[in-house]
Structures are given as structure tokens and as C-alpha cells.
Tab-separated table of C-alpha atoms in Angstrom:
chain	number	residue	atom	x	y	z
S	1	UNK	CA	2.646	11.157	9.564
S	2	UNK	CA	4.247	12.403	12.781
S	3	UNK	CA	8.036	11.772	13.460
S	4	UNK	CA	7.065	9.707	16.477
S	5	UNK	CA	5.066	7.289	14.382
S	6	UNK	CA	6.241	3.765	14.581
S	7	UNK	CA	6.357	3.735	10.878
S	8	UNK	CA	8.334	7.012	10.438
S	9	UNK	CA	11.811	5.461	10.499
S	10	UNK	CA	10.971	2.759	7.803
S	11	UNK	CA	9.184	5.461	5.673
S	12	UNK	CA	12.205	7.708	5.804
S	13	UNK	CA	14.480	4.885	4.683
S	14	UNK	CA	12.125	3.871	1.982
S	15	UNK	CA	12.217	7.307	0.454
S	16	UNK	CA	15.898	7.378	0.890
S	17	UNK	CA	16.084	4.393	-1.356
S	18	UNK	CA	14.039	5.981	-3.997
S	19	UNK	CA	15.612	7.375	-7.000
S	20	UNK	CA	13.231	10.349	-6.845
S	21	UNK	CA	13.783	11.090	-3.209
S	22	UNK	CA	17.255	9.880	-2.362
S	23	UNK	CA	19.059	13.115	-3.034
S	24	UNK	CA	16.846	15.092	-0.573
S	25	UNK	CA	18.090	15.770	2.793
S	26	UNK	CA	16.487	14.292	5.861
S	27	UNK	CA	14.949	17.505	7.019
S	28	UNK	CA	13.125	18.067	3.726
S	29	UNK	CA	11.990	14.364	3.761
S	30	UNK	CA	10.714	14.776	7.307
S	31	UNK	CA	8.809	17.867	6.320
S	32	UNK	CA	7.324	15.960	3.396
S	33	UNK	CA	6.345	12.829	5.266
S	34	UNK	CA	4.918	15.096	8.106
S	35	UNK	CA	2.397	16.424	5.409
S	36	UNK	CA	1.230	13.094	4.319
S	37	UNK	CA	-1.199	10.724	5.787
S	38	UNK	CA	-0.365	6.909	5.879
S	39	UNK	CA	-2.796	4.672	4.006
S	40	UNK	CA	-2.938	1.054	3.082
S	41	UNK	CA	-4.858	-0.493	0.195
S	42	UNK	CA	-5.978	-3.853	-0.131
S	43	UNK	CA	-4.534	-6.156	-3.014
S	44	UNK	CA	-6.663	-6.241	-6.174
S	45	UNK	CA	-8.048	-2.693	-5.541
S	46	UNK	CA	-8.958	-1.276	-8.962
S	47	UNK	CA	-9.422	2.413	-9.483
S	48	UNK	CA	-9.827	4.666	-12.491
S	49	UNK	CA	-7.459	7.662	-12.146
S	50	UNK	CA	-10.509	9.844	-11.936
S	51	UNK	CA	-10.761	8.794	-8.389
S	52	UNK	CA	-7.237	9.146	-7.408
S	53	UNK	CA	-5.569	12.165	-9.238
S	54	UNK	CA	-6.615	14.840	-6.662
S	55	UNK	CA	-3.977	13.149	-4.380
S	56	UNK	CA	-0.388	12.620	-4.735
S	57	UNK	CA	0.638	9.177	-3.539
S	58	UNK	CA	4.143	7.562	-2.820
S	59	UNK	CA	4.147	3.874	-2.626
S	60	UNK	CA	5.984	2.470	0.481
S	61	UNK	CA	5.521	-1.191	0.024
S	62	UNK	CA	3.839	-3.544	-2.668
S	63	UNK	CA	3.141	-3.073	-6.180
S	64	UNK	CA	0.847	-0.869	-8.201
S	65	UNK	CA	0.166	-1.233	-11.968
S	66	UNK	CA	-0.920	1.636	-14.145
S	67	UNK	CA	-2.657	0.460	-17.383
S	68	UNK	CA	-5.047	1.226	-20.183
S	69	UNK	CA	-7.545	-1.086	-21.617
S	70	UNK	CA	-9.772	-1.437	-24.571
S	71	UNK	CA	-13.227	-2.174	-23.156
S	72	UNK	CA	-14.435	-3.758	-26.544
S	73	UNK	CA	-11.728	-6.317	-26.891
S	74	UNK	CA	-10.769	-6.565	-23.227
S	75	UNK	CA	-7.127	-6.136	-23.938
S	76	UNK	CA	-4.884	-4.384	-21.524
S	77	UNK	CA	-1.522	-2.726	-21.704
S	78	UNK	CA	0.505	-1.920	-18.510
S	79	UNK	CA	2.143	1.298	-18.847
S	80	UNK	CA	4.055	1.492	-15.602
S	81	UNK	CA	4.657	-1.117	-12.795
S	82	UNK	CA	5.400	0.769	-9.755
S	83	UNK	CA	7.245	-0.484	-6.620
S	84	UNK	CA	8.353	0.959	-3.211
S	85	UNK	CA	9.519	4.510	-3.568
S	86	UNK	CA	7.634	5.303	-6.717
S	87	UNK	CA	5.056	8.192	-6.752
S	88	UNK	CA	1.656	8.361	-8.752
S	89	UNK	CA	0.408	10.076	-10.565
S	90	UNK	CA	3.281	12.387	-11.789
S	91	UNK	CA	1.207	13.421	-14.973
S	92	UNK	CA	-1.494	14.863	-12.815
S	93	UNK	CA	1.241	16.528	-10.587
S	94	UNK	CA	2.448	18.309	-13.633
S	95	UNK	CA	-0.657	19.216	-15.424
S	96	UNK	CA	-3.309	19.138	-12.750
S	97	UNK	CA	-5.577	16.969	-14.706
S	98	UNK	CA	-6.888	13.425	-14.554
S	99	UNK	CA	-5.524	10.952	-17.069
S	100	UNK	CA	-7.180	7.938	-18.656
S	101	UNK	CA	-5.236	5.359	-16.713
S	102	UNK	CA	-6.508	2.360	-14.555
S	103	UNK	CA	-4.803	1.847	-11.272
S	104	UNK	CA	-4.632	-1.756	-9.641
S	105	UNK	CA	-2.907	-2.912	-6.528
S	106	UNK	CA	-0.963	-6.193	-7.177
S	107	UNK	CA	-0.425	-6.618	-3.518
S	108	UNK	CA	-1.599	-5.227	-0.257
S	109	UNK	CA	0.279	-1.919	-0.510
S	110	UNK	CA	1.139	0.890	2.072
S	111	UNK	CA	1.576	4.486	0.808
S	112	UNK	CA	1.803	8.110	1.754
S	113	UNK	CA	-0.767	10.384	0.515
S	114	UNK	CA	-1.277	14.165	0.310
S	115	UNK	CA	-3.397	16.497	-1.691
S	116	UNK	CA	-2.173	17.098	-5.109
S	117	UNK	CA	-2.105	20.967	-4.470
S	118	UNK	CA	0.182	20.513	-1.609
S	119	UNK	CA	2.573	18.366	-3.630
S	120	UNK	CA	2.612	20.914	-6.276
S	121	UNK	CA	3.333	23.636	-3.671
S	122	UNK	CA	6.025	21.535	-2.180
S	123	UNK	CA	7.514	21.125	-5.731
S	124	UNK	CA	7.546	24.968	-6.105
S	125	UNK	CA	8.828	25.562	-2.658
S	126	UNK	CA	11.658	23.144	-2.937
S	127	UNK	CA	13.834	23.391	-6.085
S	128	UNK	CA	16.069	20.481	-5.067
S	129	UNK	CA	12.920	18.322	-5.263
S	130	UNK	CA	12.218	19.792	-8.807
S	131	UNK	CA	15.922	18.952	-9.748
S	132	UNK	CA	15.467	15.421	-8.657
S	133	UNK	CA	12.158	15.210	-10.515
S	134	UNK	CA	13.602	15.942	-13.955
S	135	UNK	CA	15.877	12.781	-14.346
S	136	UNK	CA	13.151	10.791	-12.761
S	137	UNK	CA	10.745	11.984	-15.428
S	138	UNK	CA	13.306	11.412	-18.070
S	139	UNK	CA	13.499	7.806	-16.984
S	140	UNK	CA	9.651	7.332	-17.127
S	141	UNK	CA	9.551	8.992	-20.513
S	142	UNK	CA	12.298	6.669	-21.644
S	143	UNK	CA	10.368	3.682	-20.186
S	144	UNK	CA	7.350	4.633	-22.263
S	145	UNK	CA	9.374	5.216	-25.366
S	146	UNK	CA	10.935	1.777	-24.732
S	147	UNK	CA	7.464	0.171	-24.534
S	148	UNK	CA	6.181	1.978	-27.661
S	149	UNK	CA	9.375	0.728	-29.635
S	150	UNK	CA	9.094	-2.827	-28.386
S	151	UNK	CA	5.497	-2.919	-29.349
S	152	UNK	CA	6.271	-1.550	-32.936
S	153	UNK	CA	9.710	-3.190	-33.654
S	154	UNK	CA	9.999	-6.562	-31.785
S	155	UNK	CA	8.085	-9.866	-31.712
S	156	UNK	CA	6.599	-11.457	-28.749
S	157	UNK	CA	9.724	-13.425	-27.772
S	158	UNK	CA	12.006	-10.360	-27.930
S	159	UNK	CA	9.549	-8.275	-25.949
S	160	UNK	CA	9.164	-10.825	-23.225
S	161	UNK	CA	13.061	-11.074	-23.012
S	162	UNK	CA	13.466	-7.434	-22.818
S	163	UNK	CA	10.775	-7.070	-20.225
S	164	UNK	CA	12.668	-9.593	-17.957
S	165	UNK	CA	15.976	-8.084	-18.598
S	166	UNK	CA	14.628	-4.628	-17.590
S	167	UNK	CA	13.925	-6.140	-14.226
S	168	UNK	CA	17.281	-7.773	-13.611
S	169	UNK	CA	20.170	-6.370	-11.880
S	170	UNK	CA	23.180	-8.245	-13.286
S	171	UNK	CA	25.424	-9.337	-10.286
S	172	UNK	CA	28.991	-10.354	-11.207
S	173	UNK	CA	28.877	-12.850	-8.302
S	174	UNK	CA	25.934	-14.749	-9.808
S	175	UNK	CA	27.424	-15.049	-13.208
S	176	UNK	CA	24.824	-15.933	-15.774
S	177	UNK	CA	22.078	-16.239	-13.220
S	178	UNK	CA	19.739	-13.552	-12.062
S	179	UNK	CA	16.430	-13.029	-10.298
S	180	UNK	CA	13.995	-10.483	-11.762
S	181	UNK	CA	12.567	-7.815	-9.425
S	182	UNK	CA	9.109	-6.637	-9.115
S	183	UNK	CA	7.727	-8.865	-12.081
S	184	UNK	CA	8.814	-12.110	-10.405
S	185	UNK	CA	5.593	-13.582	-9.015
S	186	UNK	CA	3.241	-12.087	-11.589
S	187	UNK	CA	0.835	-14.178	-13.438
S	188	UNK	CA	1.461	-15.035	-17.065
S	189	UNK	CA	-1.387	-12.820	-17.946
S	190	UNK	CA	0.033	-9.853	-16.100
S	191	UNK	CA	3.291	-10.407	-17.876
S	192	UNK	CA	1.353	-10.538	-21.148
S	193	UNK	CA	-0.297	-7.183	-20.344
S	194	UNK	CA	3.129	-5.720	-19.976
S	195	UNK	CA	4.252	-6.533	-23.459
S	196	UNK	CA	0.988	-6.355	-25.316
S	197	UNK	CA	0.573	-10.008	-25.807
S	198	UNK	CA	-1.811	-12.703	-24.224
S	199	UNK	CA	-1.436	-15.245	-21.461
S	200	UNK	CA	-1.224	-18.379	-23.671
S	201	UNK	CA	1.655	-16.898	-25.820
S	202	UNK	CA	3.521	-15.891	-22.781
S	203	UNK	CA	2.936	-19.216	-21.170
S	204	UNK	CA	4.161	-21.025	-24.271
S	205	UNK	CA	7.366	-18.802	-24.483
S	206	UNK	CA	8.319	-19.386	-20.960
S	207	UNK	CA	7.849	-23.020	-21.269
S	208	UNK	CA	9.966	-23.122	-24.234
S	209	UNK	CA	12.737	-21.214	-22.660
S	210	UNK	CA	12.531	-23.408	-19.685
S	211	UNK	CA	13.101	-26.424	-21.895
S	212	UNK	CA	16.134	-24.713	-23.336
S	213	UNK	CA	17.590	-24.003	-19.864
S	214	UNK	CA	17.191	-20.202	-20.359
S	215	UNK	CA	14.867	-19.707	-17.320
S	216	UNK	CA	13.709	-21.596	-14.364
S	217	UNK	CA	9.951	-20.970	-13.564
S	218	UNK	CA	8.033	-22.742	-10.870
S	219	UNK	CA	5.165	-21.633	-8.581
S	220	UNK	CA	5.113	-18.180	-10.072
S	221	UNK	CA	8.917	-17.812	-9.170
S	222	UNK	CA	11.093	-16.835	-12.152
S	223	UNK	CA	14.806	-17.406	-12.287
S	224	UNK	CA	17.155	-16.437	-15.208
S	225	UNK	CA	19.477	-19.306	-15.771
S	226	UNK	CA	21.170	-18.108	-18.950
S	227	UNK	CA	21.322	-14.328	-18.894
S	228	UNK	CA	23.348	-13.809	-22.037
S	229	UNK	CA	21.270	-16.369	-24.022
S	230	UNK	CA	18.318	-14.375	-22.848
S	231	UNK	CA	19.967	-11.027	-24.087
S	232	UNK	CA	20.284	-12.603	-27.416
S	233	UNK	CA	16.711	-13.416	-27.655
S	234	UNK	CA	15.996	-9.677	-26.713
S	235	UNK	CA	17.696	-8.929	-30.126
S	236	UNK	CA	20.023	-6.524	-28.342
S	237	UNK	CA	23.054	-7.762	-26.549
S	238	UNK	CA	23.584	-5.100	-23.925
S	239	UNK	CA	21.960	-5.892	-20.725
S	240	UNK	CA	20.117	-2.935	-18.869
S	241	UNK	CA	22.436	-2.001	-15.836
S	242	UNK	CA	20.697	0.817	-14.353
S	243	UNK	CA	18.294	-0.235	-11.519
S	244	UNK	CA	14.743	0.769	-12.328
S	245	UNK	CA	11.344	-0.327	-11.340
S	246	UNK	CA	9.777	-0.061	-14.678
C	4	UNK	CA	-22.921	-3.983	1.478
C	5	UNK	CA	-20.271	-4.611	4.051
C	6	UNK	CA	-18.039	-1.498	4.991
C	7	UNK	CA	-14.488	-2.337	4.152
C	8	UNK	CA	-12.635	0.817	5.137
C	9	UNK	CA	-11.488	2.148	8.468
C	10	UNK	CA	-9.232	4.789	9.996
C	11	UNK	CA	-7.354	3.694	13.008
C	12	UNK	CA	-5.754	5.931	15.638
C	13	UNK	CA	-3.156	4.603	18.242
C	14	UNK	CA	-3.068	6.484	21.605
C	15	UNK	CA	-0.525	6.007	24.291
C	16	UNK	CA	-3.090	6.624	27.028
C	17	UNK	CA	-6.770	6.213	27.299
C	18	UNK	CA	-7.507	9.910	28.203
C	19	UNK	CA	-6.075	10.873	24.819
C	20	UNK	CA	-8.455	8.521	23.062
C	21	UNK	CA	-11.333	9.465	25.140
C	22	UNK	CA	-10.611	13.185	24.228
C	23	UNK	CA	-10.423	12.290	20.460
C	24	UNK	CA	-13.722	10.409	20.702
C	25	UNK	CA	-15.366	13.325	22.646
C	26	UNK	CA	-14.284	15.693	19.951
C	27	UNK	CA	-15.236	13.454	17.137
C	28	UNK	CA	-17.875	15.074	15.010
C	29	UNK	CA	-18.810	12.118	12.607
C	30	UNK	CA	-21.219	9.270	12.946
C	31	UNK	CA	-20.804	7.286	16.173
C	32	UNK	CA	-22.071	4.107	14.436
C	33	UNK	CA	-18.777	3.164	12.947
C	34	UNK	CA	-16.733	4.344	15.939
C	35	UNK	CA	-14.993	1.988	18.528
C	36	UNK	CA	-12.388	2.231	21.229
C	37	UNK	CA	-10.364	-0.831	21.988
C	38	UNK	CA	-8.006	-1.415	25.001
C	39	UNK	CA	-6.433	-4.095	26.931
C	40	UNK	CA	-6.477	-5.043	30.620
C	41	UNK	CA	-2.635	-4.611	30.447
C	42	UNK	CA	-3.522	-0.752	30.630
C	43	UNK	CA	-2.178	0.399	33.822
C	44	UNK	CA	-4.783	0.451	36.756
C	45	UNK	CA	-7.805	-0.701	34.647
C	46	UNK	CA	-9.810	-3.864	34.939
C	47	UNK	CA	-13.431	-4.641	34.569
C	48	UNK	CA	-16.027	-6.989	36.071
C	49	UNK	CA	-19.619	-7.867	35.622
C	50	UNK	CA	-21.797	-5.607	37.879
C	51	UNK	CA	-25.444	-6.178	38.604
C	52	UNK	CA	-27.843	-7.002	35.853
C	53	UNK	CA	-25.064	-8.264	33.587
C	54	UNK	CA	-23.766	-4.736	33.078
C	55	UNK	CA	-20.036	-4.391	32.607
C	56	UNK	CA	-18.275	-2.205	35.145
C	57	UNK	CA	-14.762	-1.018	34.937
C	58	UNK	CA	-12.542	-0.749	38.057
C	59	UNK	CA	-9.267	0.866	38.729
C	60	UNK	CA	-7.639	4.269	37.933
C	61	UNK	CA	-8.687	4.306	34.263
C	62	UNK	CA	-12.333	3.265	35.034
C	63	UNK	CA	-13.624	6.721	34.782
C	64	UNK	CA	-12.362	7.023	31.163
C	65	UNK	CA	-14.138	3.681	30.172
C	66	UNK	CA	-17.338	4.806	31.944
C	67	UNK	CA	-17.354	7.946	30.078
C	68	UNK	CA	-16.891	5.810	26.783
C	69	UNK	CA	-19.222	3.208	27.816
C	70	UNK	CA	-21.973	5.831	28.256
C	71	UNK	CA	-21.475	7.046	24.828
C	72	UNK	CA	-21.913	3.784	23.013
C	73	UNK	CA	-24.615	1.114	23.116
C	74	UNK	CA	-22.317	-1.880	23.240
C	75	UNK	CA	-19.424	-2.684	25.527
C	76	UNK	CA	-17.405	-5.980	25.453
C	77	UNK	CA	-14.774	-7.643	27.648
C	78	UNK	CA	-13.442	-10.658	25.898
C	79	UNK	CA	-10.528	-12.781	26.536
C	80	UNK	CA	-8.422	-12.918	23.406
C	81	UNK	CA	-5.169	-14.850	23.775
C	82	UNK	CA	-2.456	-13.881	23.495
C	83	UNK	CA	-3.811	-10.249	23.963
C	84	UNK	CA	-5.383	-11.032	27.189
C	85	UNK	CA	-8.574	-9.426	28.288
C	86	UNK	CA	-9.632	-6.979	25.599
C	87	UNK	CA	-12.155	-4.221	26.367
C	88	UNK	CA	-14.001	-2.552	23.677
C	89	UNK	CA	-16.969	-0.031	23.252
C	90	UNK	CA	-18.750	0.848	20.031
C	91	UNK	CA	-19.111	-0.930	16.725
C	92	UNK	CA	-16.303	-3.548	17.316
C	93	UNK	CA	-17.839	-4.432	20.709
C	94	UNK	CA	-21.062	-5.312	19.165
C	95	UNK	CA	-19.189	-7.556	16.561
C	96	UNK	CA	-17.238	-9.250	19.099
C	97	UNK	CA	-20.436	-9.986	20.951
C	98	UNK	CA	-21.881	-11.476	17.818
C	99	UNK	CA	-18.740	-13.461	17.055
C	100	UNK	CA	-18.842	-15.185	20.415
C	101	UNK	CA	-22.434	-16.227	19.755
C	102	UNK	CA	-21.742	-17.767	16.460
C	103	UNK	CA	-20.113	-21.155	15.859
C	104	UNK	CA	-16.834	-21.256	14.093
C	105	UNK	CA	-13.268	-19.892	14.686
C	106	UNK	CA	-11.571	-16.687	13.702
C	107	UNK	CA	-9.341	-18.322	11.262
C	108	UNK	CA	-6.549	-18.744	13.727
C	109	UNK	CA	-6.248	-15.108	14.530
C	110	UNK	CA	-7.816	-13.120	17.286
C	111	UNK	CA	-11.368	-11.714	17.151
C	112	UNK	CA	-9.862	-8.366	16.812
C	113	UNK	CA	-7.611	-9.433	13.917
C	114	UNK	CA	-10.324	-10.976	12.123
C	115	UNK	CA	-12.651	-7.761	12.692
C	116	UNK	CA	-9.783	-5.544	11.501
C	117	UNK	CA	-9.066	-7.719	8.364
C	118	UNK	CA	-12.510	-7.335	7.272
C	119	UNK	CA	-12.036	-3.609	7.583
C	120	UNK	CA	-9.175	-3.979	5.102
C	121	UNK	CA	-6.350	-3.791	7.484
C	122	UNK	CA	-3.342	-5.833	6.219
C	123	UNK	CA	-2.113	-8.683	8.317
C	124	UNK	CA	1.222	-6.960	8.891
C	125	UNK	CA	-0.528	-3.919	10.256
C	126	UNK	CA	-2.997	-5.986	12.461
C	127	UNK	CA	0.110	-7.719	14.015
C	128	UNK	CA	1.354	-4.030	14.865
C	129	UNK	CA	-2.090	-2.842	16.203
C	130	UNK	CA	-2.024	-6.035	18.500
C	131	UNK	CA	1.343	-5.271	19.514
C	132	UNK	CA	0.375	-1.663	20.460
C	133	UNK	CA	-2.526	-3.221	22.624
C	134	UNK	CA	-0.174	-5.672	24.481
C	135	UNK	CA	2.086	-2.357	25.140
C	136	UNK	CA	-0.958	-0.902	26.949
C	137	UNK	CA	-1.834	1.506	24.309
C	138	UNK	CA	-5.457	1.805	22.971
C	139	UNK	CA	-7.047	2.097	19.580
C	140	UNK	CA	-9.776	4.282	18.115
C	141	UNK	CA	-11.347	2.688	15.089
C	142	UNK	CA	-13.531	4.524	12.613
C	143	UNK	CA	-15.206	2.447	9.984
C	144	UNK	CA	-17.184	3.716	6.920
C	145	UNK	CA	-17.020	4.919	3.489
C	146	UNK	CA	-13.814	6.221	1.884
C	147	UNK	CA	-15.005	9.899	2.535
C	148	UNK	CA	-16.006	9.057	5.947
C	149	UNK	CA	-12.646	7.608	6.976
C	150	UNK	CA	-10.768	10.429	5.296
C	151	UNK	CA	-12.908	13.052	7.300
C	152	UNK	CA	-12.294	10.802	10.499
C	153	UNK	CA	-8.439	10.886	9.810
C	154	UNK	CA	-8.429	14.715	9.654
C	155	UNK	CA	-10.289	14.794	13.012
C	156	UNK	CA	-8.083	12.363	14.670
C	157	UNK	CA	-4.977	14.191	13.369
C	158	UNK	CA	-5.893	17.237	15.755
C	159	UNK	CA	-5.546	14.711	18.653
C	160	UNK	CA	-2.579	13.142	20.282
C	161	UNK	CA	-2.499	9.900	18.328
C	162	UNK	CA	1.035	8.441	18.053
C	163	UNK	CA	0.089	6.567	14.854
C	164	UNK	CA	-2.799	7.251	12.519
C	165	UNK	CA	-3.559	5.473	9.169
C	166	UNK	CA	-6.357	4.735	6.740
C	167	UNK	CA	-7.171	1.399	5.474
C	168	UNK	CA	-9.122	1.006	2.373
C	169	UNK	CA	-10.530	-2.089	0.761
């Protein structure tokens, strides 16, 4: 993308808001954007990673889900839910191999794309990007560890509560109220895929919480009405305070 | 099966688009150029035998493009005004005007681009570019084809270049 593109300024702003790219200076980001091409993908685009791993992508708008599934049972587990500023696939960037992951766009998305070798070279050439990558990777690993622990250690109610809390930024001005980010308008089936459950169970749990006044859900919009009570259901009191998209 | 991918390049001026089209080494079947009568010094009229003739300063460019493609169209598309197109999209516009039914509230161009997997937000920007007297080069085809087209268009003077995949 050229600097005179009408999309350049918003692309730069998106990267500056990303945990991975925020610490890089404008000149470096401009160089990186200049090496990328701009793409849009339609909603519900479903791709095995074998088809995308040769290019490095940075999401600019919309959401992408990375998941794995069992073809025999049809069950799906969402590994990552990516939002603006998130790259994929980091694993392929690191080891140069495809991974058994399914990619699905949940919205119409726009993204930057460049060949994986160029992204890797950029990583070698710019230690500051390398430095920013390490904590980002750490956060991703912690997210995967959290998912594994949730699946092994908590029941469905706690897992769903923990999922919602991970996507809430507590705001003192809103007291016990909060609006989850990224997962807000997801279907109950998609929420179930994120906690290793099924749609009917998630639906029943949300209805139950709604009756208890813990959440308000209508037309796919989810509002937390009693944050502290939800934290109790999560079986751990501390709320997540660091902003993260996963 | 319908093609659902495209690469779109926006050019400030028609000569830039013409040069990019002339240098294009891919299949012409999926190639189109779209402009608007707001482009300075360009207009069009029906010549003898129903043949479309362009007039004004930019006419030469359009005639060069017209000679390369089997289809040319000049269609009123409010609020864009008179839209001129050559290539695959011109053919599609002509077909659309012959069929009963609307374009779902959008322009013919918008609907055609939407079928090529261009998001609504991007369509609005492309239409704004046309209203600002810019022109579009659209290449539709397989994912590999539009990726190749992108690389070719990147060598030209496009101010904006993007791939839209379905």
C-alpha cells in the first residue's frame, strides 16, 4: 500500500492501536505497510491454514476466528478470536510451516497481506519488531494455557463467565455494568465453540443469567449488568484488566 | 461457477489507467475500465449504427480502450451520473439494463462490485472516487488471477490498489 493511498492513514492508526505494533515508530510502520497489499475478505470465508500460511496477514477491521474441529463429531474449538491489529498466522511466521487450523471470517474483513518470507525477513531486519513480538507471543501462549485450563478445570458456567470477563474492560464510570468487546454479537453456537460446549447449553446458561439480572441479552447484543456476580460465577474473583482481543 | 474475486486499481487520470491496461499481460476477459462523465473534458454520444463515440479531450484514451474490448457501455447511474465502462463490467451493465428488476437499491456498479466480493464500505469509496473524476480498473477472476493482476497493477500509477476475495 502506497503512502498516498486513501486507506494509508487509517491503516497506520490501526497498527498504532495494536499491542504488537504500537511501540514501533512511524517510519518503520510506513515501511511495513508499504510492503503489504490491501485485501478484503467476505464474511463466512472458511479457509484451512494450508491455503493461507504462505502469507502473513494483519487484520485491519472485522474479526477472524482460528479454530480446530473434529470431522467425525463435528465439534469445534475456537483457539483464537482475532480483531483489528492482530496478525495471523504467528506460528507459521515462527516455524515456516502450515498448522492444522481452520480460519473463518466472522465479518467482512479488511487486512494487510505480505509474503511470509518478507515478514520473516522484516523480523530479522528490525529487532524492535522482534522485541514487540515476544510479549505479544507470551500473551497468546497465556491465552492458550487459559483455554486449556478452563476446559480441564471449570464447568460450563464458569467457562462462559470467564470468556465474557476476558472480553470486558472494566470502567470505573460504568460501575457494575460492562459491554464485552469482540464476542458481543456472536451467535450462541460461536460462544459455545469458544468454551468447548454446545449451543443449547450456552443458550440455557445465558437465559438463566438473564433471569438473575447478571446479563442483558437481546438481538445478539450482550451487556453485563452485574460484573461482580459474574466474576463469582467465574470461580475467580479478580477481573481481567489488561485489554486483550483473545 | 460465478467468479467472486477481483482486484481494483484506482487511477487519478485516465491515461494512467490506459497505460496499466495496455501493459496488462493477463486475460482480458475479466478486465474492465470504469469512468464517469465528470472526468474533465470527456463525454460520449451515440454515433452512427448505434456505436458509442467518445468526445472531448479524453476521448482518445477511451477510444483506445474501446478498441481493445468487445463491450462498451454508457449508462446513467444516479447519483454517479453518466458512467462509462469498457470490458466485462460494460457487458454486465448492458445485460442488467435488459433484465427486469432493480439493483437492490444500489447502483448497477455497486451491485456488480458486490457480486465480486467488494464490501459495501469499499463500494462507497469506489463510487466516491468516480464522483471525484477518478477511474477504476477492475480485474475479476480466480484468487491466483487477481493476485497476479495486483502485482501487475502495482507497477503502474494507481493511487489505491486492493484485492477483494469471496
